[in-house]
Coordinates of C-alpha atoms in Angstrom, one line a residue:
Chain E
X828 CA -26.8 14.6 -18.9
X829 CA -24.9 13.3 -21.9
X830 CA -21.9 11.2 -21.4
X831 CA -18.4 12.6 -21.6
X832 CA -17.8 11.5 -25.2
X833 CA -14.2 10.8 -24.4
X834 CA -13.6 8.1 -26.9
X835 CA -10.2 7.1 -25.5
X836 CA -11.3 6.7 -21.9
X837 CA -11.2 3.1 -20.8
X838 CA -14.7 3.1 -19.6
X839 CA -16.0 4.2 -23.0
X840 CA -14.0 1.6 -25.0
X841 CA -15.0 -1.2 -22.7
X842 CA -18.6 0.0 -22.7
X843 CA -18.7 -0.1 -26.5
X844 CA -17.2 -3.5 -26.9
X845 CA -19.5 -4.8 -24.1
X846 CA -22.6 -3.2 -25.7
X847 CA -21.7 -4.7 -29.1
X848 CA -21.5 -8.2 -27.6
X849 CA -24.8 -7.9 -26.0
X850 CA -26.5 -6.5 -29.1
X851 CA -30.1 -5.5 -29.4
X852 CA -32.8 -7.1 -27.4
X853 CA -31.1 -6.3 -24.1
X854 CA -33.9 -4.1 -23.0
X855 CA -36.2 -5.5 -20.4
X856 CA -35.5 -8.0 -17.7
X857 CA -35.1 -11.1 -19.8
X858 CA -38.7 -11.0 -20.8
X859 CA -38.0 -10.1 -24.5
X860 CA -39.0 -12.8 -26.9
X861 CA -36.3 -13.9 -29.4
X862 CA -37.1 -12.9 -33.0
X863 CA -35.3 -15.9 -34.5
X864 CA -33.6 -19.1 -33.2
X865 CA -30.2 -18.6 -31.7
X866 CA -27.6 -20.3 -33.9
X867 CA -25.4 -20.8 -30.8
X868 CA -28.1 -23.3 -29.9
X869 CA -29.5 -24.5 -33.2
X870 CA -26.1 -25.0 -34.9
X871 CA -23.7 -27.6 -33.5
X872 CA -20.6 -25.7 -32.2
X873 CA -17.0 -26.9 -32.7
X874 CA -16.5 -27.4 -29.0
X875 CA -19.4 -29.8 -28.9
X876 CA -18.0 -31.9 -31.7
X877 CA -14.2 -32.0 -31.4
X878 CA -12.0 -32.3 -28.4
X879 CA -10.4 -29.8 -26.1
X880 CA -6.9 -29.8 -24.6
X881 CA -5.4 -32.8 -22.8
X882 CA -4.5 -32.8 -19.2
X883 CA -0.8 -32.6 -20.1
X884 CA -1.2 -29.2 -21.9
X885 CA -0.9 -26.9 -18.9
X886 CA 1.1 -28.0 -15.9
X887 CA 0.4 -24.6 -14.3
X888 CA -2.4 -22.6 -15.9
X889 CA -3.1 -19.0 -16.6
X890 CA -6.6 -17.5 -17.0
X891 CA -8.4 -18.1 -20.3
X892 CA -7.5 -15.5 -23.0
X893 CA -11.0 -13.9 -22.8
X894 CA -10.0 -12.7 -19.3
X895 CA -6.8 -11.0 -20.4
X896 CA -8.0 -7.6 -19.3
X897 CA -8.1 -8.8 -15.7
X898 CA -4.5 -7.9 -15.0
X899 CA -2.4 -5.6 -12.9
X900 CA -1.9 -2.1 -14.3
X901 CA 0.5 0.7 -13.5
X902 CA 0.2 4.4 -13.9
X903 CA 3.3 5.8 -15.4
X904 CA 3.2 9.4 -14.1
X905 CA 2.8 8.4 -10.5
X906 CA 6.5 7.6 -9.9
X907 CA 9.9 8.4 -11.3
X908 CA 10.5 4.9 -12.4
X909 CA 8.9 1.4 -12.4
X910 CA 11.4 -0.1 -9.8
X911 CA 10.3 1.9 -6.8
X912 CA 6.7 2.0 -7.8
X913 CA 3.2 0.6 -7.6
X914 CA 0.7 -1.3 -9.6
X915 CA -3.0 -2.1 -9.1
X916 CA -5.2 -5.1 -8.5
X917 CA -8.1 -5.4 -11.0
X918 CA -10.7 -5.3 -8.3
X919 CA -13.3 -4.0 -10.7
X920 CA -13.4 -7.5 -12.4
X921 CA -13.0 -9.8 -9.3
X922 CA -15.6 -11.2 -7.1
X923 CA -15.6 -12.9 -3.7
X924 CA -12.8 -11.9 -1.4
X925 CA -9.7 -14.0 -2.2
X926 CA -7.3 -12.1 -4.6
X927 CA -5.7 -14.3 -7.2
X928 CA -1.9 -14.0 -6.6
X929 CA -1.0 -13.5 -10.2
X930 CA -2.9 -10.2 -10.4
X931 CA -2.5 -9.0 -6.8
X932 CA -0.9 -5.6 -6.6
X933 CA 2.8 -5.0 -6.2
X934 CA 4.7 -2.2 -4.4
X935 CA 8.5 -2.4 -4.4
X936 CA 11.1 0.2 -3.4
X937 CA 14.0 -1.5 -5.3
X938 CA 12.3 -4.0 -7.5
X939 CA 11.1 -7.6 -7.0
X940 CA 14.1 -9.6 -6.1
X941 CA 14.8 -13.3 -6.7
X942 CA 15.7 -15.0 -3.4
X943 CA 15.8 -18.9 -3.3
X944 CA 14.8 -20.9 -0.3
X945 CA 18.4 -22.2 -0.2
X946 CA 19.8 -18.7 0.0
X947 CA 17.3 -17.5 2.5
X948 CA 18.3 -16.6 6.1
X949 CA 16.3 -15.0 8.9
X950 CA 18.1 -13.4 11.8
X951 CA 16.6 -12.5 15.1
X952 CA 19.0 -10.2 17.1
X953 CA 19.1 -7.3 19.5
X954 CA 17.6 -7.5 23.0
X955 CA 17.2 -11.2 23.1
X956 CA 18.9 -13.9 25.1
X957 CA 20.3 -15.7 22.1
X958 CA 20.5 -14.0 18.7
X959 CA 19.5 -16.7 16.2
X960 CA 19.7 -17.5 12.5
X961 CA 17.0 -19.6 10.8
X962 CA 17.0 -21.3 7.4
X963 CA 13.9 -21.6 5.4
X964 CA 13.7 -25.3 6.4
X965 CA 13.8 -24.3 10.1
X966 CA 10.8 -22.0 9.7
X967 CA 8.7 -24.9 8.3
X968 CA 9.2 -26.9 11.5
X969 CA 7.5 -24.4 13.8
X970 CA 3.8 -24.8 14.6
X971 CA 1.8 -23.1 11.8
X972 CA -1.3 -21.0 11.5
X973 CA -3.6 -20.1 8.6
X974 CA -5.3 -16.7 8.5
X975 CA -7.0 -14.5 5.8
X976 CA -6.0 -10.8 5.9
X977 CA -6.1 -7.8 3.6
X978 CA -2.9 -6.0 2.7
X979 CA -3.7 -2.4 1.8
X980 CA -1.0 0.1 0.8
X981 CA -1.1 3.2 3.0
X982 CA -1.3 5.2 -0.2
X983 CA -4.3 3.4 -1.6
X984 CA -6.7 6.2 -2.8
X985 CA -4.0 8.7 -2.0
X986 CA -4.2 10.4 -5.4
X987 CA -7.8 11.3 -4.7
X988 CA -7.2 13.6 -1.7
X989 CA -7.6 16.8 -3.6
X990 CA -10.3 15.6 -6.0
X991 CA -11.3 12.9 -8.5
X992 CA -8.3 11.9 -10.5
X993 CA -8.2 8.3 -11.8
X994 CA -11.1 6.8 -13.5
X995 CA -11.6 3.3 -12.2
X996 CA -11.8 1.3 -9.0
X997 CA -8.6 -0.5 -10.0
X998 CA -6.7 2.8 -9.9
X999 CA -8.5 4.5 -7.0
X1000 CA -8.8 1.4 -4.7
X1001 CA -6.6 -1.4 -6.2
X1002 CA -3.5 -1.1 -4.0
X1003 CA -5.0 -4.0 -2.0
X1004 CA -5.0 -7.8 -1.9
X1005 CA -6.5 -10.4 0.4
X1006 CA -5.0 -13.8 0.8
X1007 CA -5.0 -16.8 3.0
X1008 CA -1.6 -17.0 4.7
X1009 CA 0.2 -19.9 6.2
X1010 CA 3.0 -19.2 8.5
X1011 CA 4.5 -19.0 11.9
X1012 CA 3.5 -16.4 14.5
X1013 CA 6.4 -13.9 15.0
X1014 CA 5.8 -14.4 18.7
X1015 CA 7.0 -18.0 18.4
X1016 CA 10.3 -16.9 16.8
X1017 CA 10.9 -14.2 19.4
X1018 CA 10.2 -16.6 22.2
X1019 CA 12.7 -19.0 20.6
X1020 CA 15.4 -16.3 20.9
X1021 CA 14.2 -15.3 24.4
X1022 CA 12.9 -11.7 24.8
X1023 CA 14.7 -9.4 27.2
X1024 CA 12.3 -7.2 29.3
X1025 CA 13.9 -4.0 27.8
X1026 CA 12.7 -5.0 24.4
X1027 CA 9.8 -2.6 23.5
X1028 CA 9.9 -2.7 19.7
X1029 CA 11.0 -4.9 16.8
X1030 CA 12.7 -3.4 13.8
X1031 CA 12.0 -5.5 10.7
X1032 CA 13.7 -5.4 7.4
X1033 CA 13.8 -7.1 4.0
X1034 CA 16.7 -8.6 2.0
X1035 CA 16.3 -6.2 -0.9
X1036 CA 18.4 -3.1 -1.4
X1037 CA 15.7 -0.8 -0.1
X1038 CA 15.4 -2.9 3.0
X1039 CA 12.1 -1.2 3.8
X1040 CA 12.9 -1.2 7.6
X1041 CA 10.0 -0.5 9.9
X1042 CA 9.5 -0.3 13.6
X1043 CA 6.6 -2.3 15.2
X1044 CA 5.7 -2.0 18.9
X1045 CA 6.2 -5.3 20.8
X1046 CA 2.5 -5.5 21.7
X1047 CA 1.6 -6.0 18.1
X1048 CA 4.6 -8.2 17.3
X1049 CA 3.5 -10.6 20.1
X1050 CA -0.2 -10.4 19.1
X1051 CA -1.1 -11.5 15.5
X1052 CA 1.9 -10.8 13.3
X1053 CA 2.8 -13.8 11.1
X1054 CA 6.0 -14.8 9.4
X1055 CA 4.3 -16.2 6.3
X1056 CA 5.6 -18.5 3.5
X1057 CA 2.4 -19.6 1.8
X1058 CA -0.4 -17.5 0.3
X1059 CA -3.6 -18.9 -1.1
X1060 CA -2.2 -22.4 -0.7
X1061 CA 1.1 -22.0 -2.5
X1062 CA 4.4 -20.4 -2.0
X1063 CA 4.5 -16.6 -2.1
X1064 CA 5.0 -15.1 -5.5
X1065 CA 8.4 -13.6 -6.1
X1066 CA 6.9 -10.1 -6.2
X1067 CA 5.1 -10.7 -2.9
X1068 CA 8.2 -11.6 -0.9
X1069 CA 9.2 -15.2 -1.8
X1070 CA 10.1 -17.1 0.2
X1071 CA 9.1 -15.3 3.4
X1072 CA 7.2 -12.1 4.2
X1073 CA 5.7 -10.5 7.2
X1074 CA 1.9 -10.3 7.6
X1075 CA 0.8 -7.4 9.9
X1076 CA -3.0 -7.8 10.1
X1077 CA -4.9 -4.5 9.8
X1078 CA -1.8 -2.4 9.4
X1079 CA -0.6 -0.4 6.5
X1080 CA 0.9 -2.5 3.7
X1081 CA 4.4 -0.8 4.0
X1082 CA 4.9 -2.7 7.2
X1083 CA 4.3 -6.1 5.6
X1084 CA 8.1 -6.6 5.0
X1085 CA 8.8 -8.8 2.0
X1086 CA 11.9 -11.0 1.7
X1087 CA 12.1 -10.7 5.5
X1088 CA 15.6 -11.2 6.6
X1089 CA 16.0 -9.6 10.0
X1090 CA 14.0 -8.9 13.2
X1091 CA 15.8 -6.8 15.7
X1092 CA 14.4 -6.3 19.2
X1093 CA 15.1 -2.7 20.3
X1094 CA 14.2 -0.4 23.2
X1095 CA 13.1 2.4 20.8
X1096 CA 11.7 3.0 17.4
X1097 CA 14.5 3.3 14.8
X1098 CA 12.5 6.1 13.0
X1099 CA 13.7 4.8 9.6
X1100 CA 13.1 6.5 6.3
X1101 CA 9.9 4.6 5.8
X1102 CA 8.4 6.0 9.0
X1103 CA 9.7 9.5 8.9
X1104 CA 10.1 10.8 5.3
X1105 CA 7.4 8.4 4.1
X1106 CA 4.3 6.9 5.8
X1107 CA 3.8 10.1 7.9
X1108 CA 0.7 12.1 7.2
X1109 CA 0.9 15.8 7.0
X1110 CA -2.0 17.8 8.4
X1111 CA -3.4 21.2 7.3
X1112 CA -1.2 23.1 9.8
X1113 CA 2.0 21.5 8.6
X1114 CA 2.5 19.1 11.5
X1115 CA 2.5 15.4 10.6
X1116 CA 1.1 12.3 12.2
X1117 CA 3.6 9.5 12.6
X1118 CA 3.0 5.8 13.3
X1119 CA -0.4 5.8 11.7
X1120 CA -0.3 2.0 11.5
X1121 CA -4.0 0.9 11.3
X1122 CA -6.0 1.1 8.1
X1123 CA -9.5 2.4 9.0
X1124 CA -12.8 1.0 7.8
X1125 CA -13.3 1.4 4.0
X1126 CA -15.4 0.2 1.1
X1127 CA -15.8 0.7 -2.6
X1128 CA -18.4 -0.4 -5.1
X1129 CA -16.4 -2.5 -7.6
X1130 CA -19.3 -2.9 -10.1
X1131 CA -20.8 -0.9 -11.6
X1132 CA -17.7 1.3 -11.8
X1133 CA -15.8 3.2 -14.6
X1134 CA -14.1 0.0 -15.8
X1135 CA -17.2 -2.1 -15.3
X1136 CA -20.1 -0.2 -16.9
X1137 CA -23.7 -1.5 -17.1
X1138 CA -24.2 -3.0 -20.5
X1139 CA -27.5 -4.8 -20.0
X1140 CA -30.0 -2.0 -19.8
X1141 CA -32.6 -1.4 -17.1
X1142 CA -33.9 -4.1 -14.8
X1143 CA -32.1 -6.4 -12.3
X1144 CA -28.6 -5.1 -11.5
X1145 CA -26.1 -6.5 -9.2
X1146 CA -24.3 -3.7 -7.3
X1147 CA -21.3 -5.2 -5.6
X1148 CA -18.2 -4.2 -3.8
X1149 CA -15.6 -4.8 -1.0
X1150 CA -15.4 -3.6 2.5
X1151 CA -12.6 -4.0 5.1
X1152 CA -11.3 -2.6 8.3
X1153 CA -7.9 -2.8 10.1
X1154 CA -9.6 -2.4 13.4
X1155 CA -11.8 -5.5 13.3
X1156 CA -14.6 -7.1 11.3
X1157 CA -17.0 -5.4 8.9
X1158 CA -20.5 -5.5 10.5
X1159 CA -22.4 -3.8 7.8
X1160 CA -22.3 -1.8 4.5
X1161 CA -24.8 0.7 3.4
X1162 CA -25.3 1.6 -0.3
X1163 CA -26.7 4.8 -1.8
X1164 CA -27.8 5.3 -5.4
X1165 CA -28.5 9.0 -4.9
X1166 CA -25.2 10.4 -3.7
X1167 CA -25.8 9.9 0.0
X1168 CA -29.3 11.3 0.4
X1169 CA -30.7 7.8 1.2
X1170 CA -29.0 4.6 2.2
X1171 CA -29.9 0.9 1.9
X1172 CA -28.3 -1.9 3.9
X1173 CA -26.3 -4.2 1.5
X1174 CA -26.2 -8.0 1.9
X1175 CA -22.8 -9.3 3.2
X1176 CA -21.9 -12.4 1.2
X1177 CA -20.5 -13.9 4.4
X1178 CA -20.2 -12.4 7.9
X1179 CA -17.2 -10.0 8.1
X1180 CA -14.0 -11.5 9.6
X1181 CA -11.2 -9.8 11.4
X1182 CA -9.0 -7.5 9.2
X1183 CA -10.1 -9.2 6.0
X1184 CA -12.0 -8.2 2.9
X1185 CA -15.8 -8.6 3.0
X1186 CA -17.9 -8.9 -0.2
X1187 CA -21.2 -7.1 -0.3
X1188 CA -24.1 -7.1 -2.7
X1189 CA -27.2 -4.9 -3.3
X1190 CA -29.7 -6.6 -5.6
X1191 CA -31.1 -3.6 -7.3
X1192 CA -33.8 -3.0 -9.9
X1193 CA -32.3 -0.2 -12.0
X1194 CA -34.8 2.0 -13.7
X1195 CA -32.3 3.3 -16.2
X1196 CA -31.9 6.7 -14.7
X1197 CA -28.5 8.1 -13.6
X1198 CA -27.2 7.1 -10.2
X1199 CA -24.6 8.5 -7.8
X1200 CA -23.4 5.2 -6.3
X1201 CA -21.7 5.1 -2.9
X1202 CA -20.9 2.5 -0.2
X1203 CA -20.3 3.1 3.5
X1204 CA -18.7 0.5 5.7
X1205 CA -19.1 0.0 9.5
X1206 CA -16.8 -2.1 11.6
X1207 CA -17.0 -4.0 14.9
X1208 CA -15.6 -1.0 16.8
X1209 CA -18.6 1.1 15.7
X1210 CA -16.5 3.2 13.3
X1211 CA -18.4 4.5 10.3
X1212 CA -16.5 5.2 7.1
X1213 CA -16.4 9.0 6.6
X1214 CA -17.0 11.1 3.5
X1215 CA -14.0 12.8 1.9
X1216 CA -15.1 16.2 3.2
X1217 CA -15.3 14.8 6.8
X1218 CA -11.7 13.5 6.4
X1219 CA -10.5 16.8 4.9
X1220 CA -12.2 18.7 7.8
X1221 CA -9.8 17.0 10.1
X1222 CA -6.7 16.5 8.0
X1223 CA -6.7 18.9 5.1
X1224 CA -5.6 17.6 1.6
X1225 CA -1.9 16.8 2.1
X1226 CA -2.0 13.6 4.1
X1227 CA -1.1 11.5 1.1
X1228 CA -1.9 8.3 3.0
X1229 CA -4.9 6.7 4.7
X1230 CA -7.6 8.1 2.5
X1231 CA -10.6 5.8 3.4
X1232 CA -13.3 8.2 2.2
X1233 CA -16.6 7.2 0.7
X1234 CA -16.2 6.9 -3.1
X1235 CA -18.8 8.1 -5.6
X1236 CA -19.4 6.7 -9.1
X1237 CA -21.7 8.7 -11.4
X1238 CA -23.6 6.0 -13.4
X1239 CA -25.1 7.6 -16.4
X1240 CA -28.2 6.6 -18.3
X1241 CA -26.0 5.0 -20.9
X1242 CA -24.6 2.7 -18.2
X1243 CA -21.2 4.2 -18.2
X1244 CA -19.7 5.3 -14.9
X1245 CA -17.3 8.0 -13.9
X1246 CA -15.3 8.8 -10.8
X1247 CA -16.7 12.0 -9.3
X1248 CA -17.0 14.0 -6.1
X1249 CA -20.4 15.3 -5.0
X1250 CA -21.5 18.0 -2.6
Chain I
X933 CA 21.0 -22.3 26.0
X934 CA 17.9 -21.4 24.0
X935 CA 15.1 -19.7 25.7
X936 CA 12.6 -21.4 23.4
X937 CA 11.3 -24.9 23.5
X938 CA 11.8 -26.0 19.9
X939 CA 15.6 -25.8 19.6
X940 CA 15.4 -24.6 16.0
X941 CA 17.8 -22.2 14.4
X942 CA 21.4 -21.7 15.6
X943 CA 23.1 -18.8 17.4
X944 CA 24.0 -15.8 15.1
X945 CA 27.7 -15.1 15.0
X946 CA 29.0 -11.6 15.8
X947 CA 30.3 -11.2 12.3
X948 CA 26.9 -12.1 10.9
X949 CA 25.1 -9.6 13.2
X950 CA 27.6 -6.9 12.3
X951 CA 27.0 -7.5 8.6
X952 CA 23.3 -7.2 8.7
X953 CA 22.5 -5.0 11.7
X954 CA 23.5 -1.6 10.4
X955 CA 20.5 0.5 11.4
X956 CA 21.1 3.8 13.2
X957 CA 18.6 5.0 15.9
X958 CA 17.8 8.7 16.5
X959 CA 20.1 8.7 19.6
X960 CA 23.0 7.7 17.3
X961 CA 23.1 4.0 18.4
X962 CA 24.6 2.1 15.5
X963 CA 26.8 4.8 14.0
X964 CA 30.2 3.6 13.1
X965 CA 33.3 5.8 13.8
X966 CA 34.1 8.1 11.0
X967 CA 33.8 11.6 9.6
X968 CA 33.3 13.6 6.4
X969 CA 33.3 17.3 5.5
X970 CA 31.1 19.3 3.1
X971 CA 33.8 19.7 0.4
X972 CA 34.5 16.0 0.3
X973 CA 30.7 15.4 0.3
X974 CA 30.3 17.7 -2.7
X975 CA 32.7 15.5 -4.7
X976 CA 31.2 12.2 -3.6
X977 CA 27.7 13.5 -4.2
X978 CA 28.7 14.7 -7.7
X979 CA 30.0 11.3 -8.5
X980 CA 27.3 9.0 -7.0
X981 CA 24.2 11.1 -6.4
X982 CA 23.9 14.2 -8.6
X983 CA 22.7 12.4 -11.7
X984 CA 19.3 11.8 -10.1
X985 CA 19.3 14.3 -7.1
X986 CA 21.0 17.2 -8.9
X987 CA 24.3 19.0 -8.2
X988 CA 22.7 20.9 -5.3
X989 CA 20.5 18.1 -4.1
X990 CA 17.6 20.0 -5.7
X991 CA 16.4 16.9 -7.7
X992 CA 16.3 16.0 -11.4
X993 CA 13.0 15.4 -13.2
X994 CA 10.8 13.3 -10.9
X995 CA 13.7 12.1 -8.7
X996 CA 13.5 13.1 -5.1
X997 CA 14.5 16.6 -4.0
X998 CA 16.8 16.4 -1.0
X999 CA 17.0 20.1 -0.3
X1000 CA 14.7 23.1 -0.3
X1001 CA 11.0 23.5 0.7
X1002 CA 11.8 25.2 4.0
X1003 CA 8.6 26.5 5.6
X1004 CA 6.2 24.9 3.0
X1005 CA 4.6 22.2 5.0
X1006 CA 1.3 24.0 5.5
X1007 CA 1.2 25.1 1.8
X1008 CA -1.1 23.7 -0.8
X1009 CA 1.8 21.8 -2.3
X1010 CA 4.4 21.2 0.4
X1011 CA 8.0 20.4 -0.6
X1012 CA 9.2 17.7 1.8
X1013 CA 13.0 17.3 1.9
X1014 CA 15.7 16.4 4.4
X1015 CA 15.8 20.0 5.4
X1016 CA 12.1 20.9 5.5
X1017 CA 10.7 17.6 6.8
X1018 CA 12.9 14.9 8.1
X1019 CA 13.0 14.9 11.9
X1020 CA 16.3 12.9 12.5
X1021 CA 19.7 13.1 11.0
X1022 CA 20.1 9.4 11.9
X1023 CA 17.6 8.5 9.2
X1024 CA 19.6 10.3 6.6
X1025 CA 22.8 8.4 7.5
X1026 CA 21.0 5.1 7.8
X1027 CA 19.1 5.3 4.6
X1028 CA 22.0 6.6 2.5
X1029 CA 24.3 4.0 3.9
X1030 CA 22.0 1.0 3.5
X1031 CA 19.9 1.8 0.4
X1032 CA 21.7 4.4 -1.8
X1033 CA 22.9 4.9 -4.5
X1034 CA 19.7 3.6 -6.1
X1035 CA 20.8 0.5 -8.0
X1036 CA 24.1 0.2 -6.3
X1037 CA 23.2 0.1 -2.6
X1038 CA 25.7 -0.7 0.2
X1039 CA 28.7 0.4 -1.9
X1040 CA 29.6 3.5 0.3
X1041 CA 32.3 3.6 3.0
X1042 CA 31.3 5.2 6.3
X1043 CA 33.4 8.3 5.7
X1044 CA 31.7 8.7 2.3
X1045 CA 28.3 8.5 4.0
X1046 CA 29.4 11.1 6.6
X1047 CA 30.6 13.4 3.8
X1048 CA 27.4 13.0 1.8
X1049 CA 25.2 13.7 4.8
X1050 CA 27.3 16.8 5.6
X1051 CA 26.8 18.0 2.0
X1052 CA 23.0 17.4 2.2
X1053 CA 23.0 19.4 5.4
X1054 CA 24.9 22.2 3.6
X1055 CA 22.6 22.1 0.7
X1056 CA 19.7 22.7 3.1
X1057 CA 21.5 25.7 4.7
X1058 CA 21.7 23.8 8.0
X1059 CA 25.5 23.9 8.3
X1060 CA 28.2 26.1 6.7
X1061 CA 30.7 25.0 4.1
X1062 CA 33.4 24.5 6.7
X1063 CA 31.4 21.8 8.5
X1064 CA 32.7 18.3 9.2
X1065 CA 30.2 15.7 10.4
X1066 CA 31.4 12.8 12.6
X1067 CA 30.1 10.2 14.9
X1068 CA 31.0 12.5 17.8
X1069 CA 29.1 15.7 16.8
X1070 CA 26.3 13.9 15.1
X1071 CA 23.6 14.7 17.7
X1072 CA 24.6 18.4 17.8
X1073 CA 22.9 19.0 14.4
X1074 CA 19.5 20.7 14.7
X1075 CA 17.0 19.3 12.3
X1076 CA 14.5 22.1 11.5
X1077 CA 11.4 19.9 11.6
X1078 CA 12.4 17.7 14.6
X1079 CA 9.3 18.9 16.5
X1080 CA 7.0 18.6 13.5
X1081 CA 5.5 15.1 14.3
X1082 CA 2.8 13.9 16.5
X1083 CA 1.9 10.2 17.3
X1084 CA -1.2 8.9 15.6
X1085 CA -4.2 10.7 17.3
X1086 CA -7.0 9.4 15.2
X1087 CA -8.9 7.9 18.1
X1088 CA -9.2 11.3 19.7
X1089 CA -9.1 13.8 16.7
X1090 CA -11.5 11.6 14.7
X1091 CA -13.6 10.2 17.6
X1092 CA -16.7 11.4 15.9
X1093 CA -16.3 8.8 13.2
X1094 CA -17.0 6.2 15.9
X1095 CA -19.7 8.1 17.8
X1096 CA -21.9 9.8 15.1
X1097 CA -24.9 7.8 14.2
X1098 CA -25.0 7.4 10.4
X1099 CA -27.9 9.0 8.6
X1100 CA -30.0 6.5 6.5
X1101 CA -32.7 8.7 4.8
X1102 CA -33.3 12.2 3.7
X1103 CA -29.7 13.0 4.6
X1104 CA -29.3 16.1 2.4
X1105 CA -31.5 18.3 0.3
X1106 CA -29.5 18.3 -2.9
X1107 CA -26.5 16.5 -4.4
X1108 CA -24.3 18.2 -7.0
X1109 CA -21.3 16.8 -8.9
X1110 CA -18.4 19.0 -7.9
X1111 CA -15.5 17.2 -9.6
X1112 CA -15.0 14.7 -12.4
X1113 CA -12.0 12.4 -13.2
X1114 CA -12.8 12.3 -16.9
X1115 CA -12.2 16.0 -17.1
X1116 CA -8.7 15.6 -15.8
X1117 CA -8.2 12.5 -18.1
X1118 CA -5.0 11.1 -16.6
X1119 CA -6.1 7.5 -16.4
X1120 CA -4.0 5.1 -18.5
X1121 CA -5.6 3.7 -21.6
X1122 CA -6.6 0.1 -21.3
X1123 CA -4.5 -2.3 -23.5
X1124 CA -5.1 -5.9 -24.4
X1125 CA -8.8 -5.6 -23.7
X1126 CA -10.0 -5.8 -27.3
X1127 CA -11.9 -9.0 -27.6
X1128 CA -11.0 -9.5 -31.3

């Protein structure tokens, strides 16, 4: 089993630079004795003698230059242009559960617009007692909640339906971010306008040219939907809907309307473009599911993975990844190193919480032989993440959206990893 | 009087609601008065739409195809267009009116939108070239895939994902690699990762 020898593949390049940095002597679990003293210890280093930057150098900081590969990436051939398009969170390089906003994925249909708080207006109209207009300042005066939720694009992993395509967890699973939101329950705003009993749905739309209008049943609107203006402690980023977006816990990312400008109470679904032409899931017989709102339980090993190869040789290895479910909390994750023949329960870094990312670890002693790495999530409803074949048995290969299958990474003896499908 | 208890916000004026609430429901609610015929639509389409969507709504390069694909939904590579896939004509009117042309949205008059929609219907062989679409005959148009959608049925069709006990050991005899992403080789090169 030699490696693919594809010199221009990202995994290969990163593997080589990583291996060079580690150098020889990486064999064995830290037991190897140094042949000569380490000059990084025996010679005084510049940073231990001179001074670093002052506190006035960086009013708002970016990551250190050594981390410049931890960035959003796009895939040019996926869409006709970059305005109505997608990019990907570098989940292969992150840990914990909170996604840094600056590298959290973007999905726009007519670009990331610039909308100031002063220009911002939110309208509530339709089947209400009093249609209302709110300014941004008004919204900040309503009682507020803080909640952590994942936002996963319905199309995450969608390119993988017919087989292994993209080589890296960032590309196969990176249409996701997980933030702590501060905002006002949509319920509060609807009650302020006064709901009429005929109101069964809300139609929500953004201020951008695409509008991204979607219909949400009233039960969900009155449950846990948030009108959010802060994420991870600060204002939303422009590309994530500044100054106000909708947070729709557990439901497909398309419904998380950015630059939210209007909530209309209606007696029926509008059946907009984004819930007919798009975000409908075609089955094998040619019929299509609509209103597939919930994102099912899913997981992925983020390291090792094609962009995060093993560079340290055999011995202790941290296998880690993310699990999440739109139906509730993650209750467990199993990991397999042999392609699903045998499974071991992973350790959750913290108990799973409702509709949010959960970090898992498997502290593994790698013997240096090849592995077929998989993770399988289970949620609080008892749902167990299916294999891709199990999904295809029900849906065929043309659903585009909602691919929550078990992912396999082939980790080779060299430590490189590749996106594969297994029998 | 407000129904709520906070007294925040102010009543929306009719002009404000009219400006922003332009959505059209499947039963035609929200359609403004107006009409447009196929011939007019062909001209308007040629001026505003054809550069991306093609003279016959067949699509240019990677831009969306609006016509064709009839009967392909169960194929290996279905072609989903207004004619082959979209269930409601209201969605076509609503989306074109609100979000097209791409880069210059909300620039079309209602009669232009009626004409464009009539032309898209003609391009999909749903109406003949004499057809005029108006707010009055809007619901008479039969969309071929109107019955092609079911409401999310995962909790029944995929009930076994909840009920099957997951296997933990000796789950299968053999495991073979059946597909490899590196063979396809369509992943973008990493840039900016060089440490030097």
